[in-house]
PDB file of N, CA and C in Angstrom:
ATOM      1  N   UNK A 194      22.663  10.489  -4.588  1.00 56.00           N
ATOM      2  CA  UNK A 194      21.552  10.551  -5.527  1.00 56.00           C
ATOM      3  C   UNK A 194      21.206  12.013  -5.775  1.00 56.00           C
ATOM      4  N   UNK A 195      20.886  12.199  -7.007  1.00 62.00           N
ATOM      5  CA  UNK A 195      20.560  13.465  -7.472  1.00 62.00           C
ATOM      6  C   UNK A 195      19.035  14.622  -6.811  1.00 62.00           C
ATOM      7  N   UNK A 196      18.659  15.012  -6.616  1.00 69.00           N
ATOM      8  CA  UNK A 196      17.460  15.188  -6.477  1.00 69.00           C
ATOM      9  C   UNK A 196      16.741  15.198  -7.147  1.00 69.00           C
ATOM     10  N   UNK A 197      16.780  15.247  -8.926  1.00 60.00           N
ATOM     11  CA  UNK A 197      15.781  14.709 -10.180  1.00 60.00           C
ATOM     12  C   UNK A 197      15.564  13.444  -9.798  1.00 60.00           C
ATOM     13  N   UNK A 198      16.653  12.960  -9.438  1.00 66.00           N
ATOM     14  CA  UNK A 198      16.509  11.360  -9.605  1.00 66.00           C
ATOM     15  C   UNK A 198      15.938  10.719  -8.500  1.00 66.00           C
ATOM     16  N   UNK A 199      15.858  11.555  -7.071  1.00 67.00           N
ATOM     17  CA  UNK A 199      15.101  11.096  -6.045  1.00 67.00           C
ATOM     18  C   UNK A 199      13.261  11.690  -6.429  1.00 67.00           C
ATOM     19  N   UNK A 200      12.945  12.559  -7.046  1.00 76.00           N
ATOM     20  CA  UNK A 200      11.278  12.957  -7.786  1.00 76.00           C
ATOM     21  C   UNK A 200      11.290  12.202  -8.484  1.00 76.00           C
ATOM     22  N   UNK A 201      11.779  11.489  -9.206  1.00 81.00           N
ATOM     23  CA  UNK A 201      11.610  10.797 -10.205  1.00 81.00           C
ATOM     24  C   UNK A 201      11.082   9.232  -9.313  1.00 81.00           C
ATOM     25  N   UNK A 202      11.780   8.756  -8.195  1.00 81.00           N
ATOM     26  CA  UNK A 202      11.782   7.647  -7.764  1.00 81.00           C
ATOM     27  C   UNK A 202      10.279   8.039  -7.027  1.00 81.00           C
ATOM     28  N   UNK A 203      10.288   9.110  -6.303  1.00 87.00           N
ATOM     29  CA  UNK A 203       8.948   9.646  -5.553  1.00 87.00           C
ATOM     30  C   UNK A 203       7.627   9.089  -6.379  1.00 87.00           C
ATOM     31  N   UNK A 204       7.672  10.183  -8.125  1.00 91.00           N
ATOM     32  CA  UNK A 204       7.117   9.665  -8.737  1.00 91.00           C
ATOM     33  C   UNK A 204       6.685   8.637  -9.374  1.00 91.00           C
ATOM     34  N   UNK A 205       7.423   7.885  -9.578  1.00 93.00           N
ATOM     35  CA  UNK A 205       7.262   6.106  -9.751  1.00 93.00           C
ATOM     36  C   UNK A 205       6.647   5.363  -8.958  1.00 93.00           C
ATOM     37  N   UNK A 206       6.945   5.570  -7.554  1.00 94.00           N
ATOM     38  CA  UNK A 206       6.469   4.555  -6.143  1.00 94.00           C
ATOM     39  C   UNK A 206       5.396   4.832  -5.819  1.00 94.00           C
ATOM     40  N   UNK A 207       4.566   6.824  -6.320  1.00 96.00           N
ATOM     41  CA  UNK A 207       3.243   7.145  -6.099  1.00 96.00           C
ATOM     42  C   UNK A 207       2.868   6.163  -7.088  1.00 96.00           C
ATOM     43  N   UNK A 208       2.874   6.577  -8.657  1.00 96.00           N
ATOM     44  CA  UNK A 208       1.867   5.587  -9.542  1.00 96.00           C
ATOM     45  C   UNK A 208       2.036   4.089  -9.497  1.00 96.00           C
ATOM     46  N   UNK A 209       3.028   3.533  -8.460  1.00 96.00           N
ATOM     47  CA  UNK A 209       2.658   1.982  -8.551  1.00 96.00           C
ATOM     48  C   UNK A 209       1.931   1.794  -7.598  1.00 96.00           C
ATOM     49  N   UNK A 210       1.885   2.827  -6.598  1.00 97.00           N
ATOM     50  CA  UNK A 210       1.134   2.263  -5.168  1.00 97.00           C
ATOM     51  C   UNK A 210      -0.857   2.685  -5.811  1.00 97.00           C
ATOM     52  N   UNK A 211      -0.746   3.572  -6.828  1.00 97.00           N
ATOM     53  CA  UNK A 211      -2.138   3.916  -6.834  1.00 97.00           C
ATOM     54  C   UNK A 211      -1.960   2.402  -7.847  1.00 97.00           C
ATOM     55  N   UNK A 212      -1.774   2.063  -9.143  1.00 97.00           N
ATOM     56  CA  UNK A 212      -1.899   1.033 -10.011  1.00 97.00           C
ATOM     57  C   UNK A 212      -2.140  -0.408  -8.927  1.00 97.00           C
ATOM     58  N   UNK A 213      -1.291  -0.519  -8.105  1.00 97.00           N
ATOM     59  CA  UNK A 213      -1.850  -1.611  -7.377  1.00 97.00           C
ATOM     60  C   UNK A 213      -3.155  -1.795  -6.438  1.00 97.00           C
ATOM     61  N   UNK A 214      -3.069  -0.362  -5.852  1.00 97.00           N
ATOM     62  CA  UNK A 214      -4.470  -0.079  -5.615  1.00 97.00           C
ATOM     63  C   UNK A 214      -5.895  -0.635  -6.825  1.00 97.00           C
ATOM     64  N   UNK A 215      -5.870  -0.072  -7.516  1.00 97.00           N
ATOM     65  CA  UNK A 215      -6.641   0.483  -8.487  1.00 97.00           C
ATOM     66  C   UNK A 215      -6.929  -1.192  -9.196  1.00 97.00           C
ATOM     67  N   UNK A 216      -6.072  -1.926  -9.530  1.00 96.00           N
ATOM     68  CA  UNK A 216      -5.867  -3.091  -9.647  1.00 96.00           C
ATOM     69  C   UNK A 216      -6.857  -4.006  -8.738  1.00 96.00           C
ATOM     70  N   UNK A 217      -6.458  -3.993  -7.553  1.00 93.00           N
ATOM     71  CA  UNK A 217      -7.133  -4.734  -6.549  1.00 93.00           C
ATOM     72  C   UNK A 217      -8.126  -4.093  -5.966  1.00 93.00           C
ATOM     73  N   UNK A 218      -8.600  -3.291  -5.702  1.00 94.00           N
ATOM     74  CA  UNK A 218     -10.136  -2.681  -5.001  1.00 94.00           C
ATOM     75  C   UNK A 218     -10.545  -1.768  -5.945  1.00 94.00           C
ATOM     76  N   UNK A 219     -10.152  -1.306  -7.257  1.00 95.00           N
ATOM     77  CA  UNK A 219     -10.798  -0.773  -7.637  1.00 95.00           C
ATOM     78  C   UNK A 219     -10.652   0.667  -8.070  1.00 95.00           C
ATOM     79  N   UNK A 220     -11.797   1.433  -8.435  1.00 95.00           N
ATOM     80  CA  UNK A 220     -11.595   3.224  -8.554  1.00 95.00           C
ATOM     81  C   UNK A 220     -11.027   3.686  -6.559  1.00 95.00           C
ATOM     82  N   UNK A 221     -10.437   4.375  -6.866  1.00 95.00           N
ATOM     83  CA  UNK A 221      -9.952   5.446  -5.342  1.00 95.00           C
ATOM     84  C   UNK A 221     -10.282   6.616  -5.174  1.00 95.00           C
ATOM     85  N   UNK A 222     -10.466   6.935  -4.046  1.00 96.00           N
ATOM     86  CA  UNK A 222     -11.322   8.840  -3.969  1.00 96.00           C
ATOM     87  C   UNK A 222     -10.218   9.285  -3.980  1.00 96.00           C
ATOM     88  N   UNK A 223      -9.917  10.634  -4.927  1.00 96.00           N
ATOM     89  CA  UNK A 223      -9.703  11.353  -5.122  1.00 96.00           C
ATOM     90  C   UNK A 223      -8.797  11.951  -3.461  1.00 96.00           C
ATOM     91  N   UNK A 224      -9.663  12.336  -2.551  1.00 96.00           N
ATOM     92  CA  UNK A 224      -8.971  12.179  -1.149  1.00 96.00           C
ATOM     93  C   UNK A 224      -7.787  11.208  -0.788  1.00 96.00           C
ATOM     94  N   UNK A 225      -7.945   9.998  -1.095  1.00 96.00           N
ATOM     95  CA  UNK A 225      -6.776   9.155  -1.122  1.00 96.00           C
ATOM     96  C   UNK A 225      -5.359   9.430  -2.004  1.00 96.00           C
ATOM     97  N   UNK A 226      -5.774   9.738  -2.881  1.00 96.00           N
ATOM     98  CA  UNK A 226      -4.753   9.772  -3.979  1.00 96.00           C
ATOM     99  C   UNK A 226      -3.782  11.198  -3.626  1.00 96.00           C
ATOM    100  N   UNK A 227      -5.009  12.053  -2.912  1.00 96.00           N
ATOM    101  CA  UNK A 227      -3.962  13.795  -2.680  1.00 96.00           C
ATOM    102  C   UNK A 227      -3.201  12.784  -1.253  1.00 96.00           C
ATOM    103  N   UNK A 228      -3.873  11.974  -0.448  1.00 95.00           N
ATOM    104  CA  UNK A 228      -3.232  12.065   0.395  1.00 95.00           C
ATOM    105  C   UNK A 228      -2.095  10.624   0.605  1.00 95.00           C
ATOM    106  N   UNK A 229      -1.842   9.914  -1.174  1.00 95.00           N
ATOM    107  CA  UNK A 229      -0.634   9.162  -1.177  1.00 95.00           C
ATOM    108  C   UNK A 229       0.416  10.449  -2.143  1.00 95.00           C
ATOM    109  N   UNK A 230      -0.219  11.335  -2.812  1.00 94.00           N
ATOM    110  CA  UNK A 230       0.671  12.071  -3.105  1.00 94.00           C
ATOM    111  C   UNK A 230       1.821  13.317  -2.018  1.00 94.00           C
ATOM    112  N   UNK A 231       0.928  13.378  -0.989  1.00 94.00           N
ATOM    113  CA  UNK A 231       1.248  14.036  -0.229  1.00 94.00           C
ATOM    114  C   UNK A 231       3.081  13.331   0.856  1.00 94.00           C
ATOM    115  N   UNK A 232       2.397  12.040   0.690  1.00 92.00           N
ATOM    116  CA  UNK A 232       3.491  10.994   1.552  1.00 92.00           C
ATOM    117  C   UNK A 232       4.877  11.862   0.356  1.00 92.00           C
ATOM    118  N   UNK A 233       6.340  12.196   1.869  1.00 90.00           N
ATOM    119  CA  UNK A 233       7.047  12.469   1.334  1.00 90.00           C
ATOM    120  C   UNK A 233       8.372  11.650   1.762  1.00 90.00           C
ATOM    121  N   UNK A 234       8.246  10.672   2.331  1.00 90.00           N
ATOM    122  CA  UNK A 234       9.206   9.291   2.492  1.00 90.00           C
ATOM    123  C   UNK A 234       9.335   8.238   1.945  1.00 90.00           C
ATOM    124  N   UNK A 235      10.207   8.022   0.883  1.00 89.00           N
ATOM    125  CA  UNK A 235      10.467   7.262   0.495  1.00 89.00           C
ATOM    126  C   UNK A 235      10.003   5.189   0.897  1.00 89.00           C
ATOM    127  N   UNK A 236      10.540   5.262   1.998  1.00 89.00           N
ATOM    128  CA  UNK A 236      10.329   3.897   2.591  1.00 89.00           C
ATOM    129  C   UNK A 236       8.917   3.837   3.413  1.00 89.00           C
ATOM    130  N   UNK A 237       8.417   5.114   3.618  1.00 91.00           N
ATOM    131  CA  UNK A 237       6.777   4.850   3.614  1.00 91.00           C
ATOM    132  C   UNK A 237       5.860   4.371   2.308  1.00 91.00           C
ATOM    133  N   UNK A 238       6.343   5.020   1.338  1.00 93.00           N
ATOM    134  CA  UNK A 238       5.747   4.605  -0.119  1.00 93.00           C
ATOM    135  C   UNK A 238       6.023   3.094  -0.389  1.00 93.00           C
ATOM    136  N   UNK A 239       7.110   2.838  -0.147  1.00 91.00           N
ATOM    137  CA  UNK A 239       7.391   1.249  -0.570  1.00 91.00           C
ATOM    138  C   UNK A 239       6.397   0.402   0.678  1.00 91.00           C
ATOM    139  N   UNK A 240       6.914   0.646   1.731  1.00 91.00           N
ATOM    140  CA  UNK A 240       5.876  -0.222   2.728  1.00 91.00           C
ATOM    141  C   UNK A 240       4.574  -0.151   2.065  1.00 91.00           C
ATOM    142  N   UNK A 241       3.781   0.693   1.780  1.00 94.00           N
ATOM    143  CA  UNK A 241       2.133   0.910   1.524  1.00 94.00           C
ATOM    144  C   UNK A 241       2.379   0.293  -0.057  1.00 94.00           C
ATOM    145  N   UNK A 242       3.092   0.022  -0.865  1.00 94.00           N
ATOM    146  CA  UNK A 242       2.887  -0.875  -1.555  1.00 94.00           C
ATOM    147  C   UNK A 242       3.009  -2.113  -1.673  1.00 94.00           C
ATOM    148  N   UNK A 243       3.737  -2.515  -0.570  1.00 91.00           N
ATOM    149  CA  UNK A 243       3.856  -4.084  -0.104  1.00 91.00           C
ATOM    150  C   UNK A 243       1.868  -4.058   0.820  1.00 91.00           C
ATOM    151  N   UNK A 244       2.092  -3.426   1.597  1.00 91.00           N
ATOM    152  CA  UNK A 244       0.171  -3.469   1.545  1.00 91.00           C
ATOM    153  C   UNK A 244      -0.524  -3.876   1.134  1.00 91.00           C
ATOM    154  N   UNK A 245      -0.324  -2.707  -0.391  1.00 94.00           N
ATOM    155  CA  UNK A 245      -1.482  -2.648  -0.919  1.00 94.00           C
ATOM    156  C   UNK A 245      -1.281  -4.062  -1.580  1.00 94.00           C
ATOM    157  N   UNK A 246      -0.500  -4.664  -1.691  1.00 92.00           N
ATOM    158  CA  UNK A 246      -0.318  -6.098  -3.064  1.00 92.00           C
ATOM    159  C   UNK A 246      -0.657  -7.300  -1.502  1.00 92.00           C
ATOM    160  N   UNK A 247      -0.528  -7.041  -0.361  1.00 88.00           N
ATOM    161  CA  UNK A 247      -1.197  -7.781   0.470  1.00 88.00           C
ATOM    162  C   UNK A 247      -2.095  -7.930   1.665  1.00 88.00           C
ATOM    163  N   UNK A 248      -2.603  -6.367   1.629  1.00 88.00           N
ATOM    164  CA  UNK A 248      -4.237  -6.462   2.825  1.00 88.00           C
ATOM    165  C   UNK A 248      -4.837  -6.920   1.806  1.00 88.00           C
ATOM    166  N   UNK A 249      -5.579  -8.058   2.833  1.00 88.00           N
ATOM    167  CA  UNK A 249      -7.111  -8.489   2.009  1.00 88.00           C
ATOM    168  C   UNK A 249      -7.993  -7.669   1.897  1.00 88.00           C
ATOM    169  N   UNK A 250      -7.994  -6.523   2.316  1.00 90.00           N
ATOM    170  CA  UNK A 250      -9.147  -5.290   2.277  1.00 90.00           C
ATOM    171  C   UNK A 250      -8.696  -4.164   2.084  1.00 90.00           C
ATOM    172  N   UNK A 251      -9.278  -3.399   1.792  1.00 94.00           N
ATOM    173  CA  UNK A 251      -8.993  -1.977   0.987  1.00 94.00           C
ATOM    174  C   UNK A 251      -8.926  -1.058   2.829  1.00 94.00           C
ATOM    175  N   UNK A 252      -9.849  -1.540   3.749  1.00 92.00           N
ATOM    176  CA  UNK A 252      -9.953  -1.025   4.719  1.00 92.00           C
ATOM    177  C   UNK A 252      -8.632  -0.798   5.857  1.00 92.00           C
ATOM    178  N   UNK A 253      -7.414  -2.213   5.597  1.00 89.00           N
ATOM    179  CA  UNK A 253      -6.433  -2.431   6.384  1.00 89.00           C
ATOM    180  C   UNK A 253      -6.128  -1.406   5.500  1.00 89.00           C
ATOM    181  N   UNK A 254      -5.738  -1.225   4.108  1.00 93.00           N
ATOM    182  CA  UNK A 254      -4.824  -0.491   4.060  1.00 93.00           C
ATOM    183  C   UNK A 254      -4.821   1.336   3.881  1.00 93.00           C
ATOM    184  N   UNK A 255      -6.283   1.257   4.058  1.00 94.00           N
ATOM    185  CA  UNK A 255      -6.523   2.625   4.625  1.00 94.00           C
ATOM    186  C   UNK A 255      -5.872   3.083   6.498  1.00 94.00           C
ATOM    187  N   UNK A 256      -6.031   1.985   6.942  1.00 90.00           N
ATOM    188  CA  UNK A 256      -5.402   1.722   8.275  1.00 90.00           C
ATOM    189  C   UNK A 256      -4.518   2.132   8.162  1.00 90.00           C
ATOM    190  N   UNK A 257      -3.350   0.969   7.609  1.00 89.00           N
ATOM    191  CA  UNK A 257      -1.702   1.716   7.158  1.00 89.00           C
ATOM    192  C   UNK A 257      -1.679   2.904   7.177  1.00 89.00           C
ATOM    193  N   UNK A 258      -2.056   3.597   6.094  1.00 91.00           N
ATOM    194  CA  UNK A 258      -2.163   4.589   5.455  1.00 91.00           C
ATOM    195  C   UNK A 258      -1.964   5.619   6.345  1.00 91.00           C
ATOM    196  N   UNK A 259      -3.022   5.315   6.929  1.00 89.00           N
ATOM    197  CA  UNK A 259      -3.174   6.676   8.480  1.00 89.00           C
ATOM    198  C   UNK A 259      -1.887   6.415   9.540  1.00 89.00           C
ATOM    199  N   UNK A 260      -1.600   5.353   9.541  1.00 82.00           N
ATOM    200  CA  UNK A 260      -0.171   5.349  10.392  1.00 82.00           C
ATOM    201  C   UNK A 260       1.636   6.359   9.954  1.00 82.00           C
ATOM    202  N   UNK A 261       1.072   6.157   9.035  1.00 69.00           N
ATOM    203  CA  UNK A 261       2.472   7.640   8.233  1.00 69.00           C
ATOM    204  C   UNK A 261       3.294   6.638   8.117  1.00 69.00           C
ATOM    205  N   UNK A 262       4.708   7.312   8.885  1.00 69.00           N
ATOM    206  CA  UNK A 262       5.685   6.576   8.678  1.00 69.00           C
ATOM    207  C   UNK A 262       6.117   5.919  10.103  1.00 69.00           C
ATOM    208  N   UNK A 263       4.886   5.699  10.710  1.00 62.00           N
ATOM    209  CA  UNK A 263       5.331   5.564  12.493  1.00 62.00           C
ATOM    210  C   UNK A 263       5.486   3.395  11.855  1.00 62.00           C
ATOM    211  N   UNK A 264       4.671   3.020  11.426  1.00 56.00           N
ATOM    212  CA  UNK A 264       4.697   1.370  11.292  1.00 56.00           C
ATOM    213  C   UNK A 264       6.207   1.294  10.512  1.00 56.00           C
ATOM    214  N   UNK A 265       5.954  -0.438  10.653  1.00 58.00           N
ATOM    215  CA  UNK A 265       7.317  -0.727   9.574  1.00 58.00           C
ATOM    216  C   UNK A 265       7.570  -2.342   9.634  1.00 58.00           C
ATOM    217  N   UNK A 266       6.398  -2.967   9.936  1.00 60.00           N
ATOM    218  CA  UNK A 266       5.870  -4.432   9.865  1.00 60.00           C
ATOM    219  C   UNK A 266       4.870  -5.069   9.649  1.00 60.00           C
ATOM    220  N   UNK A 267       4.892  -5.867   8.619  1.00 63.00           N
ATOM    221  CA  UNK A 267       3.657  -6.422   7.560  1.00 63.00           C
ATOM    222  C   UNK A 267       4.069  -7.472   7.561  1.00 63.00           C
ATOM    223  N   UNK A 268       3.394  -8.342   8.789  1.00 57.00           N
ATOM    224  CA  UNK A 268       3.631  -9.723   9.501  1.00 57.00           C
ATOM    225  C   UNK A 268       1.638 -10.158   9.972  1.00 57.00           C
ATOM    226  N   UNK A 269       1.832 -11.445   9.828  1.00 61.00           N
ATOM    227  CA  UNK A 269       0.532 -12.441  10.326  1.00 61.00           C
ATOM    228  C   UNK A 269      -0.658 -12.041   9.013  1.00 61.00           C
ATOM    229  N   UNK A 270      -1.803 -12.393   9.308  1.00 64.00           N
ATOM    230  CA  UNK A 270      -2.815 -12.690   8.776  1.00 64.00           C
ATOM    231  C   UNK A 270      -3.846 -11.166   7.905  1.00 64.00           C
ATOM    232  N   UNK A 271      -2.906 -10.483   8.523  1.00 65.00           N
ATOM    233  CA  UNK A 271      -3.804  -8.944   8.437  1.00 65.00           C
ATOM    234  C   UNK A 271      -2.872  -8.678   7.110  1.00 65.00           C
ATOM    235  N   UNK A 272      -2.324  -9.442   6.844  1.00 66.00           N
ATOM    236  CA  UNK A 272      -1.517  -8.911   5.364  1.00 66.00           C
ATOM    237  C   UNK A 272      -1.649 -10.060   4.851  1.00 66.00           C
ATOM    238  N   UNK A 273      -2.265 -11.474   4.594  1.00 66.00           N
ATOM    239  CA  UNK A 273      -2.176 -12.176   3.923  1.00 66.00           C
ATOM    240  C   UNK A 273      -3.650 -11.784   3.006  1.00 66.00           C
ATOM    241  N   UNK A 274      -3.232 -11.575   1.404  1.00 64.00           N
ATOM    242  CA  UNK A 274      -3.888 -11.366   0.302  1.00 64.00           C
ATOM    243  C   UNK A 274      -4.949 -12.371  -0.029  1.00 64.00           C
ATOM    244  N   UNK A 275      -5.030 -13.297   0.497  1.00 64.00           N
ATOM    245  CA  UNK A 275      -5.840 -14.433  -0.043  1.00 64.00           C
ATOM    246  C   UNK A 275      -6.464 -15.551   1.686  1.00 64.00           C
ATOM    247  N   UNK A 276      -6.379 -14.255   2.880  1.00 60.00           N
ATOM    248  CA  UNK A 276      -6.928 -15.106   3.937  1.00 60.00           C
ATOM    249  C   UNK A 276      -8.458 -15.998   3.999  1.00 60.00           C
ATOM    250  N   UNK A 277      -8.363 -16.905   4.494  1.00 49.00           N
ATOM    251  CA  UNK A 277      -9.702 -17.479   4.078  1.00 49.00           C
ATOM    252  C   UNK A 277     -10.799 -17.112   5.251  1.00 49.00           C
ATOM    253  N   UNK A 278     -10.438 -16.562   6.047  1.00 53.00           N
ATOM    254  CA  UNK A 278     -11.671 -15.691   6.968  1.00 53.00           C
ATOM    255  C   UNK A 278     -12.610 -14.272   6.106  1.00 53.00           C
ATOM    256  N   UNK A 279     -11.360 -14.024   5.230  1.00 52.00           N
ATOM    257  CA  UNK A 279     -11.944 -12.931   4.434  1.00 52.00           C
ATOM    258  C   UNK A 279     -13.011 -12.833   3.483  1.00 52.00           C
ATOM    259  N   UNK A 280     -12.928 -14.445   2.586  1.00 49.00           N
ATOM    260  CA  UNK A 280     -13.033 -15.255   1.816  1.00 49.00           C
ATOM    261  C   UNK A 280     -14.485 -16.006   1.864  1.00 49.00           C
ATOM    262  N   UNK A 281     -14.519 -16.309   3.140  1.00 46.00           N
ATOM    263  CA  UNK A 281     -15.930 -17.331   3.611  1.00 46.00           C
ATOM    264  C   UNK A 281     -15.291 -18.433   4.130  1.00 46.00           C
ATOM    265  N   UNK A 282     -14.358 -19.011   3.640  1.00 42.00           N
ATOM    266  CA  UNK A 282     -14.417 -20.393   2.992  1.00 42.00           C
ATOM    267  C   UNK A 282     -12.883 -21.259   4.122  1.00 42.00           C
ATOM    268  N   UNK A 283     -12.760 -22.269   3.937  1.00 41.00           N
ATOM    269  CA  UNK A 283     -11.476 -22.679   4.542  1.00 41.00           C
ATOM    270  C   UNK A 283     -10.092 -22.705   4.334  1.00 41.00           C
ATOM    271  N   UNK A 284      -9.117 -23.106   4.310  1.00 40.00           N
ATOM    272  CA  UNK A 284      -7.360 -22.687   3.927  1.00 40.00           C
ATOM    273  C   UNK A 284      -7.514 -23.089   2.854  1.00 40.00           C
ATOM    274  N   UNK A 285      -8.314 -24.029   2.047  1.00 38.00           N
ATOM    275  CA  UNK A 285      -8.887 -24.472   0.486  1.00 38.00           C
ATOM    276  C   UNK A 285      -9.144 -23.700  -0.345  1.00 38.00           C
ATOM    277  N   UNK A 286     -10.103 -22.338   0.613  1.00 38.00           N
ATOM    278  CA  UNK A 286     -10.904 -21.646  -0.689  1.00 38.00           C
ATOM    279  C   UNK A 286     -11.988 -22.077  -1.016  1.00 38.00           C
ATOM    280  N   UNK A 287     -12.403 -23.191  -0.407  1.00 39.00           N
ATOM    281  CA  UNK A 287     -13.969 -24.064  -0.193  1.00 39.00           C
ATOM    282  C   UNK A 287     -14.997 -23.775   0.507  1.00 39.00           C
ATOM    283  N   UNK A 288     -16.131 -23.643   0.640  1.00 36.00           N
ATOM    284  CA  UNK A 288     -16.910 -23.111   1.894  1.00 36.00           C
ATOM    285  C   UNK A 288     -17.175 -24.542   2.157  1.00 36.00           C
TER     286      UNK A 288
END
């Protein structure tokens, strides 16, 4: 791979990870954003966008976030997007 073509991929995987952000919780500080631009690993960027499309909270994936590139498993309940503890309510979506 070229190295245009690896900035180029850099650049792509930053603006989908902020768009999915931004999507699901909302505006992002400014602090966040220097410090997903800052991420310079490839397969850290992709993990934190599988995250961001499944912590139920903006807070897990500030969690992630702070882990770098040391994690590399997005398994059980702390990544399910639609948990119903999060929710109020039961595996329905009912309270």
């Amino acid at each position: 791979m070229f190295i245009f073509e690896q900035e180029a991929d850099f650049v792509q995987d930053r603006e989908d990870l902020l768009y999915v952000l931004q999507l699901r919780f909302g505006e992002i500080a400014p602090g966040i954003i220097e410090a997903i631009y800052q991420i310079s690993d490839l397969h850290t960027l992709e993990r934190l966008i599988l995250i961001a499309a499944n912590a139920p909270t903006f807070k897990i994936f500030l969690e992630e976030l702070e882990e770098g590139n040391e994690s590399f498993r997005i398994v059980g309940n702390r990544f399910n997007p639609i948990d119903p503890a999060m929710e109020g309510g039961n595996h329905y979506g009912k309270a």
